[in-house]
Amino acid sequence: MEHNLGMQPGMERPSVNPQSNPFGNVFYGAGNGIIRGGLGAYGEKFLGSSSNFMHSNITHYLSDPQYYFHVNAEYVRNKLRVILFPFLHRGHWTRITEPVAGRLSYKPPIHDINAPDLYIPFMAFGTYVVLNGFYLGILGRFTPEALSLQFTKGLLSWLFQILLLKGLLHAMGSVEAPLLDVVAYSGYVFATMSLAVLARLFWGFSYYFMLPWICICTGVFLVKTMKRVLLSSGRGYERHSSRQHYLLLFMVLAQFPLLFWLGKVSV
């Protein structure tokens, strides 16, 4: 005999009294509220900490890009004078700080000649490429491919300089310099190279006299800058540390092959 487990016609389904357990819905609603509130608070805390972590790391490594373009004509003139003739700079090499939102922050380049900027490196890089294009035209060897090769060579040398400075700072115990600071310090080499290429356009032999001088000036400027970075990072520059002396000397010597390679026009 088969048993029909379904509802028979005419039979009424027993009603369920929703008030049979008056405390069930109360506890259920309260439990849901506690869970939702707890998850919401945890989510806000997690998202807030993640946002703060990402913001602090992005600020540490990249800083604010607008800061590096806050310049004027007076700053550019004075900065180029320091880069091209670091021996004549009689002022201090430390950066100027100011209180912002309860903490110390560095003043922008327009108010501090020792602040790094990206305006001069980018403009100097473009000038370097254009002047090499003129030189290729004078030699009768200008082609888009040759100009593209000079552009690529400039980018590779810029990248090499960035890696060199970051590696030396790490070896000397300082890892606090933001990436854009190092990019700016590395790009100032194109200001000196543009001057050398410009001299070669007017008198070819003057280039070979200027290039060694430019290598020395670039090395001195970078040494002064790296000492300041070490002091500002809290690591400190040890005057009697032979290891730091050798690393800084290596940085100066590395400018010679780098700038000679930059000055070589390839076709």
PDB file of C-alpha atoms in Angstrom:
ATOM      1  CA  MET A   1       0.000   0.000   0.000  1.00  0.00           C
ATOM      2  CA  GLU A   2       1.405   3.251  -1.044  1.00  0.00           C
ATOM      3  CA  HIS A   3       1.453   6.139   1.403  1.00  0.00           C
ATOM      4  CA  ASN A   4       0.662   9.565   0.004  1.00  0.00           C
ATOM      5  CA  LEU A   5       2.783  12.061   1.926  1.00  0.00           C
ATOM      6  CA  GLY A   6       1.217  15.081   0.224  1.00  0.00           C
ATOM      7  CA  MET A   7      -1.762  17.048   1.350  1.00  0.00           C
ATOM      8  CA  GLN A   8      -5.090  15.431   0.670  1.00  0.00           C
ATOM      9  CA  PRO A   9      -7.756  17.523  -0.988  1.00  0.00           C
ATOM     10  CA  GLY A  10      -9.911  19.261   1.524  1.00  0.00           C
ATOM     11  CA  MET A  11      -7.379  18.999   4.303  1.00  0.00           C
ATOM     12  CA  GLU A  12      -6.206  22.200   5.923  1.00  0.00           C
ATOM     13  CA  ARG A  13      -2.516  22.834   6.647  1.00  0.00           C
ATOM     14  CA  PRO A  14      -2.026  23.474  10.359  1.00  0.00           C
ATOM     15  CA  SER A  15      -1.393  27.134  10.986  1.00  0.00           C
ATOM     16  CA  VAL A  16       1.810  28.255  12.639  1.00  0.00           C
ATOM     17  CA  ASN A  17       1.355  30.888  15.276  1.00  0.00           C
ATOM     18  CA  PRO A  18       4.082  33.544  14.789  1.00  0.00           C
ATOM     19  CA  GLN A  19       3.677  34.548  18.433  1.00  0.00           C
ATOM     20  CA  SER A  20       4.299  31.024  19.732  1.00  0.00           C
ATOM     21  CA  ASN A  21       7.850  32.105  20.752  1.00  0.00           C
ATOM     22  CA  PRO A  22       7.646  35.805  21.594  1.00  0.00           C
ATOM     23  CA  PHE A  23      11.362  36.047  22.393  1.00  0.00           C
ATOM     24  CA  GLY A  24      12.594  34.283  19.263  1.00  0.00           C
ATOM     25  CA  ASN A  25      12.154  37.168  16.872  1.00  0.00           C
ATOM     26  CA  VAL A  26      13.547  39.607  19.410  1.00  0.00           C
ATOM     27  CA  PHE A  27      16.732  37.590  19.884  1.00  0.00           C
ATOM     28  CA  TYR A  28      16.960  36.914  16.170  1.00  0.00           C
ATOM     29  CA  GLY A  29      16.637  40.605  15.285  1.00  0.00           C
ATOM     30  CA  ALA A  30      19.060  41.650  18.000  1.00  0.00           C
ATOM     31  CA  GLY A  31      21.550  39.028  16.858  1.00  0.00           C
ATOM     32  CA  ASN A  32      21.347  40.221  13.289  1.00  0.00           C
ATOM     33  CA  GLY A  33      21.818  43.810  14.420  1.00  0.00           C
ATOM     34  CA  ILE A  34      24.884  42.916  16.478  1.00  0.00           C
ATOM     35  CA  ILE A  35      26.382  40.912  13.613  1.00  0.00           C
ATOM     36  CA  ARG A  36      25.705  43.637  11.081  1.00  0.00           C
ATOM     37  CA  GLY A  37      27.091  46.295  13.392  1.00  0.00           C
ATOM     38  CA  GLY A  38      30.186  44.241  14.164  1.00  0.00           C
ATOM     39  CA  LEU A  39      30.866  43.434  10.522  1.00  0.00           C
ATOM     40  CA  GLY A  40      30.283  47.055   9.548  1.00  0.00           C
ATOM     41  CA  ALA A  41      32.669  48.342  12.194  1.00  0.00           C
ATOM     42  CA  TYR A  42      35.280  45.746  11.235  1.00  0.00           C
ATOM     43  CA  GLY A  43      34.877  46.598   7.554  1.00  0.00           C
ATOM     44  CA  GLU A  44      35.260  50.315   8.209  1.00  0.00           C
ATOM     45  CA  LYS A  45      38.321  49.678  10.359  1.00  0.00           C
ATOM     46  CA  PHE A  46      39.857  47.367   7.749  1.00  0.00           C
ATOM     47  CA  LEU A  47      39.182  49.742   4.863  1.00  0.00           C
ATOM     48  CA  GLY A  48      40.407  52.699   6.887  1.00  0.00           C
ATOM     49  CA  SER A  49      43.653  50.993   7.876  1.00  0.00           C
ATOM     50  CA  SER A  50      44.200  49.776   4.295  1.00  0.00           C
ATOM     51  CA  SER A  51      43.590  53.275   2.951  1.00  0.00           C
ATOM     52  CA  ASN A  52      45.974  54.797   5.492  1.00  0.00           C
ATOM     53  CA  PHE A  53      48.590  52.140   4.711  1.00  0.00           C
ATOM     54  CA  MET A  54      48.386  52.727   0.961  1.00  0.00           C
ATOM     55  CA  HIS A  55      48.364  56.513   1.391  1.00  0.00           C
ATOM     56  CA  SER A  56      51.396  56.458   3.695  1.00  0.00           C
ATOM     57  CA  ASN A  57      53.357  54.163   1.375  1.00  0.00           C
ATOM     58  CA  ILE A  58      52.464  56.097  -1.773  1.00  0.00           C
ATOM     59  CA  THR A  59      53.395  59.332  -0.023  1.00  0.00           C
ATOM     60  CA  HIS A  60      56.647  57.810   1.221  1.00  0.00           C
ATOM     61  CA  TYR A  61      57.805  56.461  -2.115  1.00  0.00           C
ATOM     62  CA  LEU A  62      56.263  58.879  -4.598  1.00  0.00           C
ATOM     63  CA  SER A  63      55.315  61.996  -2.616  1.00  0.00           C
ATOM     64  CA  ASP A  64      53.097  64.592  -4.282  1.00  0.00           C
ATOM     65  CA  PRO A  65      53.979  65.046  -7.990  1.00  0.00           C
ATOM     66  CA  GLN A  66      52.663  68.634  -7.984  1.00  0.00           C
ATOM     67  CA  TYR A  67      55.253  69.545  -5.358  1.00  0.00           C
ATOM     68  CA  TYR A  68      58.083  68.951  -7.852  1.00  0.00           C
ATOM     69  CA  PHE A  69      56.681  71.398 -10.417  1.00  0.00           C
ATOM     70  CA  HIS A  70      56.087  74.311  -8.040  1.00  0.00           C
ATOM     71  CA  VAL A  71      58.899  76.467  -9.488  1.00  0.00           C
ATOM     72  CA  ASN A  72      59.440  79.898 -10.990  1.00  0.00           C
ATOM     73  CA  ALA A  73      62.047  81.556 -13.214  1.00  0.00           C
ATOM     74  CA  GLU A  74      64.168  82.730 -10.287  1.00  0.00           C
ATOM     75  CA  TYR A  75      64.362  79.229  -8.832  1.00  0.00           C
ATOM     76  CA  VAL A  76      65.344  77.756 -12.206  1.00  0.00           C
ATOM     77  CA  ARG A  77      68.179  80.277 -12.654  1.00  0.00           C
ATOM     78  CA  ASN A  78      69.534  79.749  -9.147  1.00  0.00           C
ATOM     79  CA  LYS A  79      69.203  75.980  -9.345  1.00  0.00           C
ATOM     80  CA  LEU A  80      71.053  75.795 -12.652  1.00  0.00           C
ATOM     81  CA  ARG A  81      73.816  77.897 -11.135  1.00  0.00           C
ATOM     82  CA  VAL A  82      74.144  75.415  -8.262  1.00  0.00           C
ATOM     83  CA  ILE A  83      74.132  72.412 -10.626  1.00  0.00           C
ATOM     84  CA  LEU A  84      76.632  73.841 -13.102  1.00  0.00           C
ATOM     85  CA  PHE A  85      78.904  75.529 -10.541  1.00  0.00           C
ATOM     86  CA  PRO A  86      78.522  73.716  -7.200  1.00  0.00           C
ATOM     87  CA  PHE A  87      81.894  75.058  -6.034  1.00  0.00           C
ATOM     88  CA  LEU A  88      80.513  78.608  -6.075  1.00  0.00           C
ATOM     89  CA  HIS A  89      77.491  77.823  -3.927  1.00  0.00           C
ATOM     90  CA  ARG A  90      78.221  79.592  -0.628  1.00  0.00           C
ATOM     91  CA  GLY A  91      74.880  78.895   1.019  1.00  0.00           C
ATOM     92  CA  HIS A  92      73.831  75.856   2.994  1.00  0.00           C
ATOM     93  CA  TRP A  93      72.800  72.577   1.370  1.00  0.00           C
ATOM     94  CA  THR A  94      70.060  71.641   3.840  1.00  0.00           C
ATOM     95  CA  ARG A  95      66.388  71.842   2.952  1.00  0.00           C
ATOM     96  CA  ILE A  96      64.001  74.255   4.672  1.00  0.00           C
ATOM     97  CA  THR A  97      61.111  72.839   6.699  1.00  0.00           C
ATOM     98  CA  GLU A  98      57.811  74.359   7.755  1.00  0.00           C
ATOM     99  CA  PRO A  99      54.985  73.131  10.042  1.00  0.00           C
ATOM    100  CA  VAL A 100      52.030  71.763   8.073  1.00  0.00           C
ATOM    101  CA  ALA A 101      49.046  70.125   9.794  1.00  0.00           C
ATOM    102  CA  GLY A 102      50.962  69.589  12.992  1.00  0.00           C
ATOM    103  CA  ARG A 103      54.092  68.101  11.443  1.00  0.00           C
ATOM    104  CA  LEU A 104      57.212  69.336   9.693  1.00  0.00           C
ATOM    105  CA  SER A 105      57.190  69.357   5.907  1.00  0.00           C
ATOM    106  CA  TYR A 106      59.725  70.504   3.332  1.00  0.00           C
ATOM    107  CA  LYS A 107      59.081  73.767   1.539  1.00  0.00           C
ATOM    108  CA  PRO A 108      58.442  73.528  -2.235  1.00  0.00           C
ATOM    109  CA  PRO A 109      61.194  74.380  -4.727  1.00  0.00           C
ATOM    110  CA  ILE A 110      59.877  77.890  -5.304  1.00  0.00           C
ATOM    111  CA  HIS A 111      60.820  78.719  -1.699  1.00  0.00           C
ATOM    112  CA  ASP A 112      63.912  76.504  -1.317  1.00  0.00           C
ATOM    113  CA  ILE A 113      66.765  76.261  -3.797  1.00  0.00           C
ATOM    114  CA  ASN A 114      67.880  72.931  -2.283  1.00  0.00           C
ATOM    115  CA  ALA A 115      64.512  71.251  -2.868  1.00  0.00           C
ATOM    116  CA  PRO A 116      64.381  68.712  -5.719  1.00  0.00           C
ATOM    117  CA  ASP A 117      62.174  69.442  -8.710  1.00  0.00           C
ATOM    118  CA  LEU A 118      61.199  67.620 -11.882  1.00  0.00           C
ATOM    119  CA  TYR A 119      60.757  70.678 -14.103  1.00  0.00           C
ATOM    120  CA  ILE A 120      64.482  71.129 -14.770  1.00  0.00           C
ATOM    121  CA  PRO A 121      65.195  67.405 -15.388  1.00  0.00           C
ATOM    122  CA  PHE A 122      62.342  67.025 -17.884  1.00  0.00           C
ATOM    123  CA  MET A 123      63.138  70.255 -19.720  1.00  0.00           C
ATOM    124  CA  ALA A 124      66.856  69.440 -19.714  1.00  0.00           C
ATOM    125  CA  PHE A 125      66.165  65.954 -21.059  1.00  0.00           C
ATOM    126  CA  GLY A 126      64.115  67.380 -23.929  1.00  0.00           C
ATOM    127  CA  THR A 127      66.823  69.967 -24.624  1.00  0.00           C
ATOM    128  CA  TYR A 128      69.465  67.232 -24.658  1.00  0.00           C
ATOM    129  CA  VAL A 129      67.533  65.231 -27.267  1.00  0.00           C
ATOM    130  CA  VAL A 130      66.803  68.281 -29.465  1.00  0.00           C
ATOM    131  CA  LEU A 131      70.428  69.498 -29.401  1.00  0.00           C
ATOM    132  CA  ASN A 132      71.641  66.048 -30.385  1.00  0.00           C
ATOM    133  CA  GLY A 133      69.163  66.153 -33.253  1.00  0.00           C
ATOM    134  CA  PHE A 134      70.701  69.444 -34.423  1.00  0.00           C
ATOM    135  CA  TYR A 135      74.169  67.920 -34.160  1.00  0.00           C
ATOM    136  CA  LEU A 136      73.094  64.925 -36.230  1.00  0.00           C
ATOM    137  CA  GLY A 137      71.738  67.345 -38.829  1.00  0.00           C
ATOM    138  CA  ILE A 138      75.064  69.209 -38.970  1.00  0.00           C
ATOM    139  CA  LEU A 139      76.822  65.894 -39.546  1.00  0.00           C
ATOM    140  CA  GLY A 140      74.302  65.024 -42.263  1.00  0.00           C
ATOM    141  CA  ARG A 141      73.215  61.889 -40.407  1.00  0.00           C
ATOM    142  CA  PHE A 142      69.847  62.943 -39.053  1.00  0.00           C
ATOM    143  CA  THR A 143      67.137  60.309 -39.269  1.00  0.00           C
ATOM    144  CA  PRO A 144      64.127  59.611 -37.049  1.00  0.00           C
ATOM    145  CA  GLU A 145      65.773  56.344 -36.056  1.00  0.00           C
ATOM    146  CA  ALA A 146      68.967  58.115 -34.989  1.00  0.00           C
ATOM    147  CA  LEU A 147      67.006  60.624 -32.895  1.00  0.00           C
ATOM    148  CA  SER A 148      64.990  57.796 -31.358  1.00  0.00           C
ATOM    149  CA  LEU A 149      68.250  56.081 -30.453  1.00  0.00           C
ATOM    150  CA  GLN A 150      69.442  59.185 -28.604  1.00  0.00           C
ATOM    151  CA  PHE A 151      66.109  59.385 -26.793  1.00  0.00           C
ATOM    152  CA  THR A 152      66.380  55.750 -25.707  1.00  0.00           C
ATOM    153  CA  LYS A 153      69.975  56.230 -24.630  1.00  0.00           C
ATOM    154  CA  GLY A 154      68.949  59.181 -22.476  1.00  0.00           C
ATOM    155  CA  LEU A 155      66.176  57.198 -20.789  1.00  0.00           C
ATOM    156  CA  LEU A 156      68.494  54.260 -20.099  1.00  0.00           C
ATOM    157  CA  SER A 157      71.145  56.518 -18.593  1.00  0.00           C
ATOM    158  CA  TRP A 158      68.500  58.207 -16.419  1.00  0.00           C
ATOM    159  CA  LEU A 159      67.328  54.805 -15.193  1.00  0.00           C
ATOM    160  CA  PHE A 160      70.903  53.725 -14.505  1.00  0.00           C
ATOM    161  CA  GLN A 161      71.540  56.887 -12.493  1.00  0.00           C
ATOM    162  CA  ILE A 162      68.373  56.284 -10.448  1.00  0.00           C
ATOM    163  CA  LEU A 163      69.418  52.724  -9.647  1.00  0.00           C
ATOM    164  CA  LEU A 164      72.934  53.896  -8.813  1.00  0.00           C
ATOM    165  CA  LEU A 165      71.769  56.546  -6.341  1.00  0.00           C
ATOM    166  CA  LYS A 166      69.168  54.289  -4.730  1.00  0.00           C
ATOM    167  CA  GLY A 167      71.718  51.512  -4.371  1.00  0.00           C
ATOM    168  CA  LEU A 168      74.332  53.810  -2.852  1.00  0.00           C
ATOM    169  CA  LEU A 169      71.829  55.301  -0.409  1.00  0.00           C
ATOM    170  CA  HIS A 170      70.776  51.821   0.651  1.00  0.00           C
ATOM    171  CA  ALA A 171      74.399  50.748   1.043  1.00  0.00           C
ATOM    172  CA  MET A 172      75.076  53.799   3.218  1.00  0.00           C
ATOM    173  CA  GLY A 173      72.110  52.993   5.441  1.00  0.00           C
ATOM    174  CA  SER A 174      69.505  55.446   4.162  1.00  0.00           C
ATOM    175  CA  VAL A 175      66.279  54.258   2.562  1.00  0.00           C
ATOM    176  CA  GLU A 176      64.135  57.287   3.410  1.00  0.00           C
ATOM    177  CA  ALA A 177      64.535  59.286   0.198  1.00  0.00           C
ATOM    178  CA  PRO A 178      61.283  59.279  -1.831  1.00  0.00           C
ATOM    179  CA  LEU A 179      61.552  57.870  -5.316  1.00  0.00           C
ATOM    180  CA  LEU A 180      60.688  61.154  -7.036  1.00  0.00           C
ATOM    181  CA  ASP A 181      63.477  62.882  -5.102  1.00  0.00           C
ATOM    182  CA  VAL A 182      65.978  60.404  -6.535  1.00  0.00           C
ATOM    183  CA  VAL A 183      64.456  60.771 -10.018  1.00  0.00           C
ATOM    184  CA  ALA A 184      64.989  64.530  -9.771  1.00  0.00           C
ATOM    185  CA  TYR A 185      68.570  64.246  -8.513  1.00  0.00           C
ATOM    186  CA  SER A 186      69.368  61.763 -11.288  1.00  0.00           C
ATOM    187  CA  GLY A 187      67.832  63.936 -14.001  1.00  0.00           C
ATOM    188  CA  TYR A 188      69.918  67.020 -13.272  1.00  0.00           C
ATOM    189  CA  VAL A 189      72.718  65.398 -15.261  1.00  0.00           C
ATOM    190  CA  PHE A 190      70.921  66.402 -18.473  1.00  0.00           C
ATOM    191  CA  ALA A 191      71.313  70.078 -17.599  1.00  0.00           C
ATOM    192  CA  THR A 192      75.096  69.716 -17.644  1.00  0.00           C
ATOM    193  CA  MET A 193      75.047  67.461 -20.707  1.00  0.00           C
ATOM    194  CA  SER A 194      72.920  69.961 -22.636  1.00  0.00           C
ATOM    195  CA  LEU A 195      75.566  72.609 -22.010  1.00  0.00           C
ATOM    196  CA  ALA A 196      78.285  70.277 -23.306  1.00  0.00           C
ATOM    197  CA  VAL A 197      76.306  69.391 -26.442  1.00  0.00           C
ATOM    198  CA  LEU A 198      75.571  73.085 -27.055  1.00  0.00           C
ATOM    199  CA  ALA A 199      79.294  73.858 -26.881  1.00  0.00           C
ATOM    200  CA  ARG A 200      79.965  71.084 -29.388  1.00  0.00           C
ATOM    201  CA  LEU A 201      77.565  72.688 -31.865  1.00  0.00           C
ATOM    202  CA  PHE A 202      79.666  75.868 -31.976  1.00  0.00           C
ATOM    203  CA  TRP A 203      83.138  74.441 -31.512  1.00  0.00           C
ATOM    204  CA  GLY A 204      83.707  70.710 -31.570  1.00  0.00           C
ATOM    205  CA  PHE A 205      86.964  70.691 -29.606  1.00  0.00           C
ATOM    206  CA  SER A 206      85.454  72.614 -26.685  1.00  0.00           C
ATOM    207  CA  TYR A 207      83.282  69.594 -25.944  1.00  0.00           C
ATOM    208  CA  TYR A 208      86.305  67.514 -24.927  1.00  0.00           C
ATOM    209  CA  PHE A 209      87.466  70.228 -22.539  1.00  0.00           C
ATOM    210  CA  MET A 210      84.048  70.771 -21.016  1.00  0.00           C
ATOM    211  CA  LEU A 211      83.040  67.154 -20.526  1.00  0.00           C
ATOM    212  CA  PRO A 212      85.594  66.300 -17.780  1.00  0.00           C
ATOM    213  CA  TRP A 213      84.727  69.532 -15.973  1.00  0.00           C
ATOM    214  CA  ILE A 214      81.017  68.716 -16.225  1.00  0.00           C
ATOM    215  CA  CYS A 215      81.631  65.219 -14.839  1.00  0.00           C
ATOM    216  CA  ILE A 216      83.407  66.701 -11.807  1.00  0.00           C
ATOM    217  CA  CYS A 217      80.685  69.311 -11.230  1.00  0.00           C
ATOM    218  CA  THR A 218      77.953  66.680 -11.467  1.00  0.00           C
ATOM    219  CA  GLY A 219      79.828  64.441  -9.048  1.00  0.00           C
ATOM    220  CA  VAL A 220      80.342  67.252  -6.518  1.00  0.00           C
ATOM    221  CA  PHE A 221      76.684  68.251  -6.700  1.00  0.00           C
ATOM    222  CA  LEU A 222      75.576  64.656  -6.101  1.00  0.00           C
ATOM    223  CA  VAL A 223      78.019  64.195  -3.206  1.00  0.00           C
ATOM    224  CA  LYS A 224      76.685  67.307  -1.471  1.00  0.00           C
ATOM    225  CA  THR A 225      73.135  66.130  -2.092  1.00  0.00           C
ATOM    226  CA  MET A 226      73.711  62.572  -0.844  1.00  0.00           C
ATOM    227  CA  LYS A 227      75.338  63.866   2.352  1.00  0.00           C
ATOM    228  CA  ARG A 228      72.260  65.982   2.983  1.00  0.00           C
ATOM    229  CA  VAL A 229      69.944  63.013   2.378  1.00  0.00           C
ATOM    230  CA  LEU A 230      71.925  60.934   4.870  1.00  0.00           C
ATOM    231  CA  LEU A 231      71.698  63.653   7.491  1.00  0.00           C
ATOM    232  CA  SER A 232      67.973  64.225   6.975  1.00  0.00           C
ATOM    233  CA  SER A 233      67.172  60.502   7.156  1.00  0.00           C
ATOM    234  CA  GLY A 234      68.554  60.251  10.681  1.00  0.00           C
ATOM    235  CA  ARG A 235      71.290  57.854   9.618  1.00  0.00           C
ATOM    236  CA  GLY A 236      73.856  60.655   9.589  1.00  0.00           C
ATOM    237  CA  TYR A 237      76.928  61.146   7.521  1.00  0.00           C
ATOM    238  CA  GLU A 238      79.969  59.853   9.340  1.00  0.00           C
ATOM    239  CA  ARG A 239      82.954  62.001   8.537  1.00  0.00           C
ATOM    240  CA  HIS A 240      85.426  59.286   9.436  1.00  0.00           C
ATOM    241  CA  SER A 241      83.592  56.405   7.766  1.00  0.00           C
ATOM    242  CA  SER A 242      85.878  55.111   5.035  1.00  0.00           C
ATOM    243  CA  ARG A 243      83.026  53.011   3.634  1.00  0.00           C
ATOM    244  CA  GLN A 244      80.889  56.065   2.959  1.00  0.00           C
ATOM    245  CA  HIS A 245      83.874  57.898   1.499  1.00  0.00           C
ATOM    246  CA  TYR A 246      84.553  55.072  -0.946  1.00  0.00           C
ATOM    247  CA  LEU A 247      80.897  54.841  -1.961  1.00  0.00           C
ATOM    248  CA  LEU A 248      80.696  58.576  -2.621  1.00  0.00           C
ATOM    249  CA  LEU A 249      83.960  58.440  -4.565  1.00  0.00           C
ATOM    250  CA  PHE A 250      82.562  55.584  -6.629  1.00  0.00           C
ATOM    251  CA  MET A 251      79.503  57.716  -7.411  1.00  0.00           C
ATOM    252  CA  VAL A 252      81.737  60.544  -8.662  1.00  0.00           C
ATOM    253  CA  LEU A 253      83.841  58.206 -10.800  1.00  0.00           C
ATOM    254  CA  ALA A 254      80.717  56.590 -12.256  1.00  0.00           C
ATOM    255  CA  GLN A 255      79.739  59.944 -13.778  1.00  0.00           C
ATOM    256  CA  PHE A 256      82.676  59.864 -16.211  1.00  0.00           C
ATOM    257  CA  PRO A 257      81.693  56.779 -18.256  1.00  0.00           C
ATOM    258  CA  LEU A 258      78.012  57.669 -17.968  1.00  0.00           C
ATOM    259  CA  LEU A 259      78.423  61.205 -19.338  1.00  0.00           C
ATOM    260  CA  PHE A 260      80.902  60.132 -22.012  1.00  0.00           C
ATOM    261  CA  TRP A 261      78.364  57.539 -23.155  1.00  0.00           C
ATOM    262  CA  LEU A 262      75.605  60.156 -23.154  1.00  0.00           C
ATOM    263  CA  GLY A 263      77.754  62.506 -25.230  1.00  0.00           C
ATOM    264  CA  LYS A 264      78.521  59.906 -27.865  1.00  0.00           C
ATOM    265  CA  VAL A 265      76.233  60.344 -30.857  1.00  0.00           C
ATOM    266  CA  SER A 266      75.207  57.006 -32.330  1.00  0.00           C
ATOM    267  CA  VAL A 267      73.587  56.410 -35.692  1.00  0.00           C
TER     268      VAL A 267
END
